[in-house]
Coordinates of C-alpha atoms in Angstrom, one line a residue:
M3 CA 182.5 -60.7 -168.1
S4 CA 184.4 -63.2 -165.7
A5 CA 182.8 -64.7 -162.6
A6 CA 186.6 -64.9 -161.3
R7 CA 187.2 -61.6 -162.4
S8 CA 184.1 -60.1 -160.8
K9 CA 185.5 -61.9 -157.3
A10 CA 188.7 -60.6 -157.5
R11 CA 187.2 -56.8 -157.6
T12 CA 185.1 -57.3 -154.9
R13 CA 188.4 -59.1 -152.7
A14 CA 190.5 -56.0 -154.5
F15 CA 187.4 -53.6 -152.8
Q16 CA 187.5 -55.1 -149.2
I17 CA 190.9 -54.7 -149.1
L18 CA 190.8 -51.2 -149.8
F19 CA 188.0 -50.9 -147.6
E20 CA 190.0 -52.9 -144.5
A21 CA 193.3 -50.5 -145.6
D22 CA 191.1 -47.3 -145.1
H23 CA 189.4 -48.2 -142.5
R24 CA 192.3 -49.4 -140.2
N25 CA 194.7 -46.4 -141.8
V26 CA 197.0 -48.4 -142.9
D27 CA 199.1 -49.6 -146.3
P28 CA 197.0 -51.7 -148.7
L29 CA 200.1 -53.8 -149.1
T30 CA 200.0 -54.5 -145.4
V31 CA 196.1 -55.5 -145.6
L32 CA 196.6 -56.9 -148.8
A33 CA 200.0 -59.4 -147.3
D34 CA 197.9 -60.2 -144.5
W35 CA 194.8 -61.8 -146.7
V36 CA 197.6 -63.5 -148.5
A37 CA 199.3 -65.1 -145.2
R38 CA 195.9 -66.0 -143.9
A39 CA 194.8 -67.6 -147.0
R40 CA 198.3 -69.8 -147.3
E41 CA 197.9 -71.1 -143.6
P42 CA 197.7 -75.3 -143.5
K43 CA 194.4 -74.5 -142.4
P44 CA 192.7 -71.3 -143.0
D45 CA 189.4 -70.7 -141.6
E46 CA 186.4 -71.4 -143.5
G47 CA 185.6 -68.0 -143.9
T48 CA 189.2 -66.7 -145.5
P49 CA 188.8 -65.8 -149.2
Q50 CA 191.6 -66.7 -151.4
V51 CA 193.8 -64.0 -152.7
G52 CA 193.8 -64.3 -156.6
E53 CA 196.6 -63.0 -159.3
Y54 CA 194.2 -60.7 -160.2
T55 CA 193.2 -59.2 -156.8
M56 CA 196.9 -58.5 -155.9
E57 CA 197.4 -57.0 -159.5
L58 CA 194.6 -54.4 -158.8
V59 CA 195.5 -53.7 -154.9
E60 CA 199.3 -52.9 -156.2
G61 CA 198.4 -51.0 -159.2
Y62 CA 196.2 -48.7 -156.9
V63 CA 199.1 -48.4 -154.7
E64 CA 201.1 -47.5 -157.1
H65 CA 199.2 -44.7 -158.3
A66 CA 197.3 -43.9 -155.6
R67 CA 198.7 -39.7 -155.3
R68 CA 197.0 -39.2 -158.4
I69 CA 194.0 -41.3 -158.0
D70 CA 193.2 -39.3 -154.9
D71 CA 193.4 -36.2 -156.0
L72 CA 191.5 -37.1 -159.5
I73 CA 188.7 -38.3 -157.2
S74 CA 189.5 -34.7 -155.2
Q75 CA 189.4 -33.0 -158.1
Y76 CA 186.3 -34.1 -159.5
A77 CA 184.0 -35.2 -157.2
V78 CA 181.3 -32.5 -157.2
G79 CA 180.6 -31.4 -153.6
W80 CA 182.4 -34.0 -151.8
T81 CA 186.5 -34.1 -150.2
L82 CA 187.7 -37.3 -149.9
D83 CA 187.3 -37.6 -146.6
R84 CA 183.9 -36.9 -146.1
M85 CA 183.0 -39.3 -149.0
P86 CA 181.4 -42.5 -147.7
I87 CA 184.0 -45.3 -147.2
V88 CA 182.8 -47.4 -149.4
D89 CA 182.0 -44.9 -152.7
R90 CA 186.3 -43.4 -152.1
N91 CA 187.0 -47.2 -152.0
V92 CA 185.1 -48.6 -155.0
L93 CA 186.2 -45.2 -156.8
R94 CA 189.9 -45.6 -156.1
L95 CA 189.5 -48.6 -157.5
G96 CA 187.4 -48.6 -160.6
A97 CA 189.5 -45.5 -161.1
Y98 CA 192.8 -47.4 -161.5
E99 CA 191.8 -50.1 -163.8
L100 CA 189.7 -47.7 -165.8
I101 CA 193.2 -45.8 -166.3
W102 CA 195.9 -47.9 -166.0
E103 CA 194.7 -51.9 -166.2
D104 CA 194.1 -52.1 -170.6
G105 CA 193.4 -55.6 -170.9
V106 CA 189.9 -54.7 -169.3
P107 CA 187.2 -53.4 -171.3
D108 CA 186.0 -49.4 -170.1
A109 CA 182.6 -51.0 -169.7
V110 CA 183.1 -53.6 -168.0
V111 CA 185.1 -52.0 -165.7
L112 CA 182.0 -49.4 -164.9
D113 CA 179.9 -51.7 -165.1
E114 CA 182.0 -54.0 -162.0
A115 CA 182.5 -50.6 -160.0
V116 CA 178.6 -50.3 -160.4
E117 CA 177.8 -53.5 -159.4
I118 CA 180.0 -53.5 -156.2
A119 CA 178.5 -50.2 -155.2
K120 CA 175.2 -51.2 -155.4
E121 CA 176.1 -54.6 -153.5
F122 CA 178.3 -52.9 -150.3
S123 CA 176.7 -49.0 -150.2
T124 CA 173.6 -46.6 -150.8
D125 CA 170.9 -46.4 -152.8
D126 CA 172.6 -43.5 -154.6
S127 CA 176.1 -44.2 -155.2
P128 CA 175.7 -46.3 -157.9
A129 CA 174.8 -43.1 -159.9
F130 CA 177.9 -41.1 -158.0
V131 CA 180.4 -44.4 -158.9
N132 CA 178.7 -44.7 -163.0
G133 CA 178.7 -41.0 -163.1
L134 CA 182.1 -40.0 -161.8
L135 CA 183.9 -42.9 -163.4
A136 CA 182.2 -42.1 -166.7
R137 CA 183.9 -38.5 -166.3
F138 CA 187.0 -40.0 -166.0
L139 CA 187.0 -42.2 -168.9
E140 CA 186.5 -39.0 -171.0
L141 CA 189.4 -38.1 -169.3
K142 CA 191.6 -40.7 -169.7
P143 CA 193.6 -39.8 -172.9
S144 CA 195.2 -36.9 -170.8
I145 CA 195.4 -38.4 -167.1
R146 CA 197.4 -41.4 -168.6
R147 CA 200.0 -38.3 -170.0

């Protein structure tokens, strides 16, 4: 598990979270982050946006409707809009990477999503995220059809 990939995932999650929170398109937030990082003198706290972060955000956006439908369908007892914003966006990112990114081992995707949930959400979130993504893993062949 590379540290650079972990950082890229965390940044992608933060971009999805910000877009969701502000109710704007994730590509708009991604463009803002890229522009800020490329300013001649970016603020010290300005995160760099790498290639993999861009791939993840763009990939989610491409499959957003399908991913949100899957989350809604399989998140027992939760509607998408009632779900904590952190969990919703960790699941969005994890679902995209698990189902459509072939270059990453499934176990790594699950571990990383759980780690992001541990860092940014509630004590119950890691198990919730892991359970739902594990379900998507079982369904992956039929989802991709």
